mmCIF file with all atom_site columns, C-alpha atoms in Angstrom:
data_model
loop_
_atom_site.group_PDB
_atom_site.id
_atom_site.type_symbol
_atom_site.label_atom_id
_atom_site.label_alt_id
_atom_site.label_comp_id
_atom_site.label_asym_id
_atom_site.label_entity_id
_atom_site.label_seq_id
_atom_site.pdbx_PDB_ins_code
_atom_site.Cartn_x
_atom_site.Cartn_y
_atom_site.Cartn_z
_atom_site.occupancy
_atom_site.B_iso_or_equiv
_atom_site.pdbx_formal_charge
_atom_site.auth_seq_id
_atom_site.auth_comp_id
_atom_site.auth_asym_id
_atom_site.auth_atom_id
_atom_site.pdbx_PDB_model_num
ATOM 1   C CA . MET B 1 1   ? 142.235 87.959 117.225 1.00 46.00 ? 1291 MET B CA 1
ATOM 2   C CA . LEU B 1 2   ? 141.320 87.363 113.609 1.00 53.00 ? 1292 LEU B CA 1
ATOM 3   C CA . GLY B 1 3   ? 143.398 84.863 111.671 1.00 54.00 ? 1293 GLY B CA 1
ATOM 4   C CA . GLY B 1 4   ? 144.751 85.354 108.182 1.00 57.00 ? 1294 GLY B CA 1
ATOM 5   C CA . GLY B 1 5   ? 146.256 83.278 105.443 1.00 64.00 ? 1295 GLY B CA 1
ATOM 6   C CA . GLY B 1 6   ? 143.443 83.241 102.884 1.00 72.00 ? 1296 GLY B CA 1
ATOM 7   C CA . PRO B 1 7   ? 141.202 80.336 101.854 1.00 77.00 ? 1297 PRO B CA 1
ATOM 8   C CA . THR B 1 8   ? 141.938 76.744 102.792 1.00 79.00 ? 1298 THR B CA 1
ATOM 9   C CA . PRO B 1 9   ? 143.693 74.946 99.933  1.00 77.00 ? 1299 PRO B CA 1
ATOM 10  C CA . PRO B 1 10  ? 141.877 71.999 98.367  1.00 76.00 ? 1300 PRO B CA 1
ATOM 11  C CA . PRO B 1 11  ? 142.901 68.509 99.504  1.00 81.00 ? 1301 PRO B CA 1
ATOM 12  C CA . PRO B 1 12  ? 145.476 66.708 97.358  1.00 84.00 ? 1302 PRO B CA 1
ATOM 13  C CA . PRO B 1 13  ? 144.127 64.313 94.705  1.00 89.00 ? 1303 PRO B CA 1
ATOM 14  C CA . PRO B 1 14  ? 143.903 60.612 95.699  1.00 93.00 ? 1304 PRO B CA 1
ATOM 15  C CA . TYR B 1 15  ? 146.719 59.591 93.372  1.00 96.00 ? 1305 TYR B CA 1
ATOM 16  C CA . ASP B 1 16  ? 150.457 60.106 93.006  1.00 97.00 ? 1306 ASP B CA 1
ATOM 17  C CA . ALA B 1 17  ? 150.639 61.281 89.394  1.00 97.00 ? 1307 ALA B CA 1
ATOM 18  C CA . GLU B 1 18  ? 148.737 61.653 86.153  1.00 98.00 ? 1308 GLU B CA 1
ATOM 19  C CA . ILE B 1 19  ? 150.179 59.420 83.453  1.00 98.00 ? 1309 ILE B CA 1
ATOM 20  C CA . GLU B 1 20  ? 150.258 59.554 79.655  1.00 98.00 ? 1310 GLU B CA 1
ATOM 21  C CA . TYR B 1 21  ? 147.994 56.540 79.184  1.00 98.00 ? 1311 TYR B CA 1
ATOM 22  C CA . LEU B 1 22  ? 146.620 53.377 80.726  1.00 98.00 ? 1312 LEU B CA 1
ATOM 23  C CA . ALA B 1 23  ? 146.849 50.153 78.721  1.00 97.00 ? 1313 ALA B CA 1
ATOM 24  C CA . SER B 1 24  ? 145.055 46.834 79.115  1.00 94.00 ? 1314 SER B CA 1
ATOM 25  C CA . ASN B 1 25  ? 146.367 43.377 78.333  1.00 86.00 ? 1315 ASN B CA 1
ATOM 26  C CA . GLY B 1 26  ? 142.919 42.222 77.225  1.00 84.00 ? 1316 GLY B CA 1
ATOM 27  C CA . THR B 1 27  ? 141.669 41.048 80.634  1.00 92.00 ? 1317 THR B CA 1
ATOM 28  C CA . ALA B 1 28  ? 142.030 44.194 82.757  1.00 95.00 ? 1318 ALA B CA 1
ATOM 29  C CA . TYR B 1 29  ? 139.095 46.585 82.387  1.00 96.00 ? 1319 TYR B CA 1
ATOM 30  C CA . ILE B 1 30  ? 137.197 49.422 84.077  1.00 97.00 ? 1320 ILE B CA 1
ATOM 31  C CA . ASP B 1 31  ? 133.572 49.179 85.190  1.00 98.00 ? 1321 ASP B CA 1
ATOM 32  C CA . THR B 1 32  ? 132.419 52.794 84.782  1.00 98.00 ? 1322 THR B CA 1
ATOM 33  C CA . GLY B 1 33  ? 129.273 52.408 86.896  1.00 97.00 ? 1323 GLY B CA 1
ATOM 34  C CA . ILE B 1 34  ? 127.283 54.132 84.121  1.00 97.00 ? 1324 ILE B CA 1
ATOM 35  C CA . GLU B 1 35  ? 124.483 52.082 82.539  1.00 96.00 ? 1325 GLU B CA 1
ATOM 36  C CA . CYS B 1 36  ? 125.118 51.210 78.887  1.00 93.00 ? 1326 CYS B CA 1
ATOM 37  C CA . THR B 1 37  ? 122.066 52.747 77.200  1.00 91.00 ? 1327 THR B CA 1
ATOM 38  C CA . GLY B 1 38  ? 121.317 53.879 73.655  1.00 88.00 ? 1328 GLY B CA 1
ATOM 39  C CA . ASP B 1 39  ? 121.443 57.569 74.565  1.00 91.00 ? 1329 ASP B CA 1
ATOM 40  C CA . LEU B 1 40  ? 124.922 57.426 76.114  1.00 93.00 ? 1330 LEU B CA 1
ATOM 41  C CA . SER B 1 41  ? 127.451 59.735 74.438  1.00 93.00 ? 1331 SER B CA 1
ATOM 42  C CA . VAL B 1 42  ? 131.118 58.758 74.421  1.00 94.00 ? 1332 VAL B CA 1
ATOM 43  C CA . GLN B 1 43  ? 134.261 60.804 73.804  1.00 95.00 ? 1333 GLN B CA 1
ATOM 44  C CA . CYS B 1 44  ? 137.727 59.290 74.082  1.00 95.00 ? 1334 CYS B CA 1
ATOM 45  C CA . GLU B 1 45  ? 141.293 59.129 72.793  1.00 96.00 ? 1335 GLU B CA 1
ATOM 46  C CA . ILE B 1 46  ? 142.539 55.591 72.139  1.00 93.00 ? 1336 ILE B CA 1
ATOM 47  C CA . TYR B 1 47  ? 145.218 53.519 70.403  1.00 90.00 ? 1337 TYR B CA 1
ATOM 48  C CA . TRP B 1 48  ? 145.525 49.856 69.403  1.00 85.00 ? 1338 TRP B CA 1
ATOM 49  C CA . THR B 1 49  ? 148.255 47.728 67.857  1.00 81.00 ? 1339 THR B CA 1
ATOM 50  C CA . ALA B 1 50  ? 146.886 44.386 66.678  1.00 73.00 ? 1340 ALA B CA 1
ATOM 51  C CA . GLN B 1 51  ? 143.827 42.614 65.294  1.00 65.00 ? 1341 GLN B CA 1
ATOM 52  C CA . THR B 1 52  ? 142.040 40.176 67.596  1.00 66.00 ? 1342 THR B CA 1
ATOM 53  C CA . GLY B 1 53  ? 138.343 40.606 66.850  1.00 70.00 ? 1343 GLY B CA 1
ATOM 54  C CA . ASN B 1 54  ? 137.471 41.561 70.419  1.00 78.00 ? 1344 ASN B CA 1
ATOM 55  C CA . SER B 1 55  ? 135.942 44.734 71.831  1.00 85.00 ? 1345 SER B CA 1
ATOM 56  C CA . ILE B 1 56  ? 137.651 47.531 73.739  1.00 88.00 ? 1346 ILE B CA 1
ATOM 57  C CA . CYS B 1 57  ? 134.625 49.176 75.355  1.00 91.00 ? 1347 CYS B CA 1
ATOM 58  C CA . GLY B 1 58  ? 130.843 49.156 75.636  1.00 90.00 ? 1348 GLY B CA 1
ATOM 59  C CA . GLY B 1 59  ? 128.297 46.450 76.338  1.00 90.00 ? 1349 GLY B CA 1
ATOM 60  C CA . LEU B 1 60  ? 125.996 43.764 74.914  1.00 89.00 ? 1350 LEU B CA 1
ATOM 61  C CA . ASN B 1 61  ? 122.497 42.587 75.808  1.00 88.00 ? 1351 ASN B CA 1
ATOM 62  C CA . ASN B 1 62  ? 121.982 39.493 73.668  1.00 78.00 ? 1352 ASN B CA 1
ATOM 63  C CA . ASP B 1 63  ? 118.324 38.675 74.330  1.00 73.00 ? 1353 ASP B CA 1
ATOM 64  C CA . THR B 1 64  ? 115.112 38.846 72.284  1.00 63.00 ? 1354 THR B CA 1
ATOM 65  C CA . ASP B 1 65  ? 115.702 42.572 71.744  1.00 68.00 ? 1355 ASP B CA 1
ATOM 66  C CA . THR B 1 66  ? 119.456 42.678 71.279  1.00 77.00 ? 1356 THR B CA 1
ATOM 67  C CA . TYR B 1 67  ? 121.195 45.939 72.080  1.00 82.00 ? 1357 TYR B CA 1
ATOM 68  C CA . LEU B 1 68  ? 124.887 46.376 71.298  1.00 81.00 ? 1358 LEU B CA 1
ATOM 69  C CA . ALA B 1 69  ? 127.183 49.337 71.851  1.00 83.00 ? 1359 ALA B CA 1
ATOM 70  C CA . HIS B 1 70  ? 130.874 48.657 71.516  1.00 79.00 ? 1360 HIS B CA 1
ATOM 71  C CA . CYS B 1 71  ? 134.137 49.415 69.767  1.00 78.00 ? 1361 CYS B CA 1
ATOM 72  C CA . MET B 1 72  ? 135.801 46.575 67.906  1.00 70.00 ? 1362 MET B CA 1
ATOM 73  C CA . ILE B 1 73  ? 138.953 45.994 65.914  1.00 65.00 ? 1363 ILE B CA 1
ATOM 74  C CA . PRO B 1 74  ? 138.042 43.190 63.469  1.00 62.00 ? 1364 PRO B CA 1
ATOM 75  C CA . ASN B 1 75  ? 140.275 40.186 63.004  1.00 61.00 ? 1365 ASN B CA 1
ATOM 76  C CA . SER B 1 76  ? 141.183 41.084 59.411  1.00 59.00 ? 1366 SER B CA 1
ATOM 77  C CA . SER B 1 77  ? 144.087 42.397 57.387  1.00 53.00 ? 1367 SER B CA 1
ATOM 78  C CA . ASN B 1 78  ? 142.774 45.932 56.813  1.00 50.00 ? 1368 ASN B CA 1
ATOM 79  C CA . HIS B 1 79  ? 143.065 46.947 60.490  1.00 47.00 ? 1369 HIS B CA 1
ATOM 80  C CA . ASN B 1 80  ? 139.847 48.953 60.321  1.00 57.00 ? 1370 ASN B CA 1
ATOM 81  C CA . PHE B 1 81  ? 137.983 50.094 63.400  1.00 62.00 ? 1371 PHE B CA 1
ATOM 82  C CA . TYR B 1 82  ? 134.253 49.644 63.978  1.00 66.00 ? 1372 TYR B CA 1
ATOM 83  C CA . TRP B 1 83  ? 132.005 51.455 66.428  1.00 71.00 ? 1373 TRP B CA 1
ATOM 84  C CA . TRP B 1 84  ? 128.652 49.722 66.620  1.00 72.00 ? 1374 TRP B CA 1
ATOM 85  C CA . GLN B 1 85  ? 125.515 51.292 68.089  1.00 70.00 ? 1375 GLN B CA 1
ATOM 86  C CA . THR B 1 86  ? 122.694 48.969 67.160  1.00 73.00 ? 1376 THR B CA 1
ATOM 87  C CA . SER B 1 87  ? 119.434 47.421 68.322  1.00 66.00 ? 1377 SER B CA 1
ATOM 88  C CA . SER B 1 88  ? 117.213 44.739 66.833  1.00 64.00 ? 1378 SER B CA 1
ATOM 89  C CA . ALA B 1 89  ? 114.387 47.274 67.244  1.00 60.00 ? 1379 ALA B CA 1
ATOM 90  C CA . SER B 1 90  ? 116.025 49.664 64.786  1.00 60.00 ? 1380 SER B CA 1
ATOM 91  C CA . PRO B 1 91  ? 118.320 49.424 61.750  1.00 55.00 ? 1381 PRO B CA 1
ATOM 92  C CA . ALA B 1 92  ? 121.901 48.522 62.606  1.00 53.00 ? 1382 ALA B CA 1
ATOM 93  C CA . SER B 1 93  ? 124.317 51.428 62.488  1.00 57.00 ? 1383 SER B CA 1
ATOM 94  C CA . ILE B 1 94  ? 128.078 51.133 62.003  1.00 55.00 ? 1384 ILE B CA 1
ATOM 95  C CA . HIS B 1 95  ? 130.192 54.071 63.071  1.00 51.00 ? 1385 HIS B CA 1
ATOM 96  C CA . PHE B 1 96  ? 133.735 54.675 61.840  1.00 54.00 ? 1386 PHE B CA 1
ATOM 97  C CA . ASN B 1 97  ? 133.511 51.786 59.369  1.00 53.00 ? 1387 ASN B CA 1
ATOM 98  C CA . SER B 1 98  ? 137.048 51.896 57.920  1.00 58.00 ? 1388 SER B CA 1
ATOM 99  C CA . GLY B 1 99  ? 139.537 54.706 58.107  1.00 63.00 ? 1389 GLY B CA 1
ATOM 100 C CA . PRO B 1 100 ? 141.046 54.694 61.604  1.00 74.00 ? 1390 PRO B CA 1
ATOM 101 C CA . ALA B 1 101 ? 144.125 52.459 61.547  1.00 76.00 ? 1391 ALA B CA 1
ATOM 102 C CA . ARG B 1 102 ? 146.231 50.771 64.204  1.00 79.00 ? 1392 ARG B CA 1
ATOM 103 C CA . ASN B 1 103 ? 149.417 52.243 65.709  1.00 85.00 ? 1393 ASN B CA 1
ATOM 104 C CA . THR B 1 104 ? 147.971 55.781 65.747  1.00 88.00 ? 1394 THR B CA 1
ATOM 105 C CA . TRP B 1 105 ? 146.168 57.770 68.427  1.00 93.00 ? 1395 TRP B CA 1
ATOM 106 C CA . HIS B 1 106 ? 142.556 58.551 67.500  1.00 90.00 ? 1396 HIS B CA 1
ATOM 107 C CA . GLU B 1 107 ? 140.060 60.866 69.175  1.00 93.00 ? 1397 GLU B CA 1
ATOM 108 C CA . PHE B 1 108 ? 136.419 59.772 68.826  1.00 90.00 ? 1398 PHE B CA 1
ATOM 109 C CA . HIS B 1 109 ? 133.131 61.511 69.630  1.00 91.00 ? 1399 HIS B CA 1
ATOM 110 C CA . LEU B 1 110 ? 129.750 59.754 69.394  1.00 88.00 ? 1400 LEU B CA 1
ATOM 111 C CA . ASP B 1 111 ? 126.582 61.669 70.335  1.00 90.00 ? 1401 ASP B CA 1
ATOM 112 C CA . GLY B 1 112 ? 123.977 59.212 71.596  1.00 89.00 ? 1402 GLY B CA 1
ATOM 113 C CA . ASP B 1 113 ? 121.162 61.762 71.262  1.00 90.00 ? 1403 ASP B CA 1
ATOM 114 C CA . THR B 1 114 ? 121.705 62.878 67.662  1.00 89.00 ? 1404 THR B CA 1
ATOM 115 C CA . GLY B 1 115 ? 123.716 60.023 66.127  1.00 85.00 ? 1405 GLY B CA 1
ATOM 116 C CA . ASP B 1 116 ? 126.412 62.491 65.044  1.00 87.00 ? 1406 ASP B CA 1
ATOM 117 C CA . TRP B 1 117 ? 129.986 61.211 65.142  1.00 85.00 ? 1407 TRP B CA 1
ATOM 118 C CA . LYS B 1 118 ? 133.468 62.434 64.350  1.00 88.00 ? 1408 LYS B CA 1
ATOM 119 C CA . TYR B 1 119 ? 137.065 61.348 64.722  1.00 88.00 ? 1409 TYR B CA 1
ATOM 120 C CA . ASN B 1 120 ? 140.546 62.587 64.022  1.00 90.00 ? 1410 ASN B CA 1
ATOM 121 C CA . SER B 1 121 ? 143.861 60.770 63.830  1.00 89.00 ? 1411 SER B CA 1
ATOM 122 C CA . SER B 1 122 ? 146.968 62.154 65.550  1.00 91.00 ? 1412 SER B CA 1
ATOM 123 C CA . GLY B 1 123 ? 145.270 65.542 65.951  1.00 90.00 ? 1413 GLY B CA 1
ATOM 124 C CA . GLY B 1 124 ? 144.567 65.919 62.219  1.00 93.00 ? 1414 GLY B CA 1
ATOM 125 C CA . ALA B 1 125 ? 141.422 67.001 60.411  1.00 94.00 ? 1415 ALA B CA 1
ATOM 126 C CA . TRP B 1 126 ? 138.063 65.717 61.652  1.00 93.00 ? 1416 TRP B CA 1
ATOM 127 C CA . THR B 1 127 ? 136.098 63.126 59.706  1.00 87.00 ? 1417 THR B CA 1
ATOM 128 C CA . THR B 1 128 ? 132.383 63.518 60.444  1.00 88.00 ? 1418 THR B CA 1
ATOM 129 C CA . GLY B 1 129 ? 129.108 61.735 59.827  1.00 83.00 ? 1419 GLY B CA 1
ATOM 130 C CA . SER B 1 130 ? 125.703 60.916 61.279  1.00 83.00 ? 1420 SER B CA 1
ATOM 131 C CA . VAL B 1 131 ? 123.418 57.913 61.627  1.00 79.00 ? 1421 VAL B CA 1
ATOM 132 C CA . THR B 1 132 ? 119.965 57.302 63.075  1.00 80.00 ? 1422 THR B CA 1
ATOM 133 C CA . PRO B 1 133 ? 120.424 57.179 66.853  1.00 82.00 ? 1423 PRO B CA 1
ATOM 134 C CA . VAL B 1 134 ? 119.366 54.160 68.881  1.00 82.00 ? 1424 VAL B CA 1
ATOM 135 C CA . SER B 1 135 ? 116.504 54.648 71.360  1.00 81.00 ? 1425 SER B CA 1
ATOM 136 C CA . GLY B 1 136 ? 117.567 55.630 74.846  1.00 82.00 ? 1426 GLY B CA 1
ATOM 137 C CA . THR B 1 137 ? 115.369 52.848 76.233  1.00 84.00 ? 1427 THR B CA 1
ATOM 138 C CA . ARG B 1 138 ? 117.761 50.249 74.829  1.00 85.00 ? 1428 ARG B CA 1
ATOM 139 C CA . THR B 1 139 ? 120.033 48.992 77.591  1.00 89.00 ? 1429 THR B CA 1
ATOM 140 C CA . THR B 1 140 ? 122.378 46.149 78.409  1.00 91.00 ? 1430 THR B CA 1
ATOM 141 C CA . GLY B 1 141 ? 121.367 46.308 82.051  1.00 92.00 ? 1431 GLY B CA 1
ATOM 142 C CA . LYS B 1 142 ? 125.074 46.539 82.883  1.00 94.00 ? 1432 LYS B CA 1
ATOM 143 C CA . SER B 1 143 ? 127.691 49.268 83.097  1.00 96.00 ? 1433 SER B CA 1
ATOM 144 C CA . TYR B 1 144 ? 129.562 50.631 80.115  1.00 95.00 ? 1434 TYR B CA 1
ATOM 145 C CA . GLY B 1 145 ? 133.028 49.069 80.120  1.00 95.00 ? 1435 GLY B CA 1
ATOM 146 C CA . LEU B 1 146 ? 136.398 50.596 79.229  1.00 96.00 ? 1436 LEU B CA 1
ATOM 147 C CA . PHE B 1 147 ? 139.124 48.326 77.804  1.00 94.00 ? 1437 PHE B CA 1
ATOM 148 C CA . ALA B 1 148 ? 136.433 45.617 77.420  1.00 92.00 ? 1438 ALA B CA 1
ATOM 149 C CA . ARG B 1 149 ? 132.769 45.056 76.621  1.00 92.00 ? 1439 ARG B CA 1
ATOM 150 C CA . ILE B 1 150 ? 130.607 44.127 79.622  1.00 94.00 ? 1440 ILE B CA 1
ATOM 151 C CA . GLU B 1 151 ? 127.862 41.717 78.533  1.00 92.00 ? 1441 GLU B CA 1
ATOM 152 C CA . ALA B 1 152 ? 124.471 41.194 80.183  1.00 92.00 ? 1442 ALA B CA 1
ATOM 153 C CA . SER B 1 153 ? 125.487 37.607 80.925  1.00 90.00 ? 1443 SER B CA 1
ATOM 154 C CA . GLY B 1 154 ? 128.418 38.846 82.968  1.00 87.00 ? 1444 GLY B CA 1
ATOM 155 C CA . SER B 1 155 ? 130.945 37.804 80.327  1.00 91.00 ? 1445 SER B CA 1
ATOM 156 C CA . ILE B 1 156 ? 133.766 40.177 79.369  1.00 91.00 ? 1446 ILE B CA 1
ATOM 157 C CA . SER B 1 157 ? 135.114 40.648 75.832  1.00 88.00 ? 1447 SER B CA 1
ATOM 158 C CA . GLY B 1 158 ? 138.400 42.548 75.955  1.00 87.00 ? 1448 GLY B CA 1
ATOM 159 C CA . ARG B 1 159 ? 141.614 43.127 74.051  1.00 84.00 ? 1449 ARG B CA 1
ATOM 160 C CA . THR B 1 160 ? 144.763 45.199 74.317  1.00 87.00 ? 1450 THR B CA 1
ATOM 161 C CA . SER B 1 161 ? 144.110 48.949 74.031  1.00 91.00 ? 1451 SER B CA 1
ATOM 162 C CA . TYR B 1 162 ? 145.571 52.235 75.268  1.00 95.00 ? 1452 TYR B CA 1
ATOM 163 C CA . TRP B 1 163 ? 143.475 55.105 76.649  1.00 97.00 ? 1453 TRP B CA 1
ATOM 164 C CA . ARG B 1 164 ? 144.463 58.745 77.253  1.00 98.00 ? 1454 ARG B CA 1
ATOM 165 C CA . TRP B 1 165 ? 141.063 59.898 78.490  1.00 98.00 ? 1455 TRP B CA 1
ATOM 166 C CA . CYS B 1 166 ? 137.339 59.198 78.224  1.00 97.00 ? 1456 CYS B CA 1
ATOM 167 C CA . LYS B 1 167 ? 134.148 61.159 78.866  1.00 98.00 ? 1457 LYS B CA 1
ATOM 168 C CA . LEU B 1 168 ? 130.637 59.705 79.209  1.00 97.00 ? 1458 LEU B CA 1
ATOM 169 C CA . LEU B 1 169 ? 127.602 61.980 78.861  1.00 97.00 ? 1459 LEU B CA 1
ATOM 170 C CA . ARG B 1 170 ? 123.831 61.582 78.838  1.00 96.00 ? 1460 ARG B CA 1
ATOM 171 C CA . GLY B 1 171 ? 121.507 64.355 77.746  1.00 94.00 ? 1461 GLY B CA 1
ATOM 172 C CA . GLY B 1 172 ? 124.468 66.732 77.602  1.00 94.00 ? 1462 GLY B CA 1
ATOM 173 C CA . VAL B 1 173 ? 125.301 66.096 81.259  1.00 97.00 ? 1463 VAL B CA 1
ATOM 174 C CA . LEU B 1 174 ? 128.882 64.983 81.956  1.00 98.00 ? 1464 LEU B CA 1
ATOM 175 C CA . LEU B 1 175 ? 128.684 61.762 83.992  1.00 98.00 ? 1465 LEU B CA 1
ATOM 176 C CA . ARG B 1 176 ? 132.312 60.605 83.900  1.00 98.00 ? 1466 ARG B CA 1
ATOM 177 C CA . ASP B 1 177 ? 135.533 62.428 83.031  1.00 98.00 ? 1467 ASP B CA 1
ATOM 178 C CA . PHE B 1 178 ? 138.267 59.796 83.194  1.00 98.00 ? 1468 PHE B CA 1
ATOM 179 C CA . ILE B 1 179 ? 142.009 60.416 83.131  1.00 98.00 ? 1469 ILE B CA 1
ATOM 180 C CA . PRO B 1 180 ? 144.712 57.769 83.700  1.00 98.00 ? 1470 PRO B CA 1
ATOM 181 C CA . VAL B 1 181 ? 146.655 58.013 86.953  1.00 98.00 ? 1471 VAL B CA 1
ATOM 182 C CA . ARG B 1 182 ? 148.838 55.884 89.193  1.00 98.00 ? 1472 ARG B CA 1
ATOM 183 C CA . VAL B 1 183 ? 148.974 55.177 92.888  1.00 97.00 ? 1473 VAL B CA 1
ATOM 184 C CA . GLY B 1 184 ? 152.458 53.867 93.428  1.00 97.00 ? 1474 GLY B CA 1
ATOM 185 C CA . THR B 1 185 ? 152.913 51.466 90.531  1.00 97.00 ? 1475 THR B CA 1
ATOM 186 C CA . VAL B 1 186 ? 149.212 50.592 90.132  1.00 97.00 ? 1476 VAL B CA 1
ATOM 187 C CA . GLY B 1 187 ? 147.153 52.209 87.369  1.00 98.00 ? 1477 GLY B CA 1
ATOM 188 C CA . TYR B 1 188 ? 143.642 53.621 87.714  1.00 98.00 ? 1478 TYR B CA 1
ATOM 189 C CA . MET B 1 189 ? 141.166 55.763 85.849  1.00 98.00 ? 1479 MET B CA 1
ATOM 190 C CA . TYR B 1 190 ? 140.348 58.825 87.954  1.00 98.00 ? 1480 TYR B CA 1
ATOM 191 C CA . ASP B 1 191 ? 136.915 60.385 87.440  1.00 98.00 ? 1481 ASP B CA 1
ATOM 192 C CA . ARG B 1 192 ? 137.127 64.155 87.807  1.00 97.00 ? 1482 ARG B CA 1
ATOM 193 C CA . VAL B 1 193 ? 133.321 64.415 88.161  1.00 97.00 ? 1483 VAL B CA 1
ATOM 194 C CA . SER B 1 194 ? 132.963 62.232 91.265  1.00 96.00 ? 1484 SER B CA 1
ATOM 195 C CA . GLY B 1 195 ? 136.549 62.506 92.498  1.00 96.00 ? 1485 GLY B CA 1
ATOM 196 C CA . THR B 1 196 ? 136.757 58.706 92.539  1.00 96.00 ? 1486 THR B CA 1
ATOM 197 C CA . LEU B 1 197 ? 139.478 56.235 91.532  1.00 98.00 ? 1487 LEU B CA 1
ATOM 198 C CA . PHE B 1 198 ? 138.276 53.345 89.334  1.00 98.00 ? 1488 PHE B CA 1
ATOM 199 C CA . GLY B 1 199 ? 140.520 50.307 89.512  1.00 97.00 ? 1489 GLY B CA 1
ATOM 200 C CA . ASN B 1 200 ? 140.886 47.097 87.544  1.00 97.00 ? 1490 ASN B CA 1
ATOM 201 C CA . ALA B 1 201 ? 137.674 45.043 87.655  1.00 97.00 ? 1491 ALA B CA 1
ATOM 202 C CA . GLY B 1 202 ? 139.173 42.149 85.672  1.00 95.00 ? 1492 GLY B CA 1
ATOM 203 C CA . GLY B 1 203 ? 142.254 39.961 85.543  1.00 92.00 ? 1493 GLY B CA 1
ATOM 204 C CA . GLY B 1 204 ? 145.902 40.763 85.006  1.00 92.00 ? 1494 GLY B CA 1
ATOM 205 C CA . SER B 1 205 ? 146.992 44.347 85.483  1.00 94.00 ? 1495 SER B CA 1
ATOM 206 C CA . PHE B 1 206 ? 147.198 47.631 83.607  1.00 97.00 ? 1496 PHE B CA 1
ATOM 207 C CA . THR B 1 207 ? 150.364 48.894 81.931  1.00 97.00 ? 1497 THR B CA 1
ATOM 208 C CA . LEU B 1 208 ? 151.216 52.474 82.838  1.00 98.00 ? 1498 LEU B CA 1
ATOM 209 C CA . GLY B 1 209 ? 152.468 55.264 80.608  1.00 98.00 ? 1499 GLY B CA 1
ATOM 210 C CA . ASN B 1 210 ? 155.058 57.770 81.810  1.00 98.00 ? 1500 ASN B CA 1
ATOM 211 C CA . ASP B 1 211 ? 154.180 60.436 84.348  1.00 98.00 ? 1501 ASP B CA 1
ATOM 212 C CA . LYS B 1 212 ? 152.916 63.662 82.794  1.00 95.00 ? 1502 LYS B CA 1
#
């Protein structure tokens, strides 16, 4: 006798709920497992509240051929936001040098292949620009970090930040598609590409936004 009922439903996701954001206290961070190279493209929606001079993502290889890719909120009164993509083998490039301010959600896109960038604040008009891209052979030898910069030495440079989502791409291929989720009362970034939960690789704990 033939059975019925249609196709088998997909398994439930490995989390209890999607949440509005995940926030770090400056020591909690995510190791994305994706190498921090010059051709890595990043898209994200983030928020910050204070000036500390530390980074909120990326990596650093501080050797004879320094390569740096990170986001930083400088310790200054203007509350500007800097996105560096630089190498000692090429002219330093500063992305989003002034404009984005604290206490507002910002969506950022940086194309590692072309050097094109854009951002908008609170869903407003896009501000766009372009710089000379850094060679894809530049690498930190470590993963790209979220909520903190992962340095080649193993050191972590982090600060408080809030993330709604983040995508990492290389050569137009989507490598990570992170959304914030919770399992019980513990926050994670869930990667919709691999179907994997990424938990806190640092100290402290994440603060969770409301369920969506």
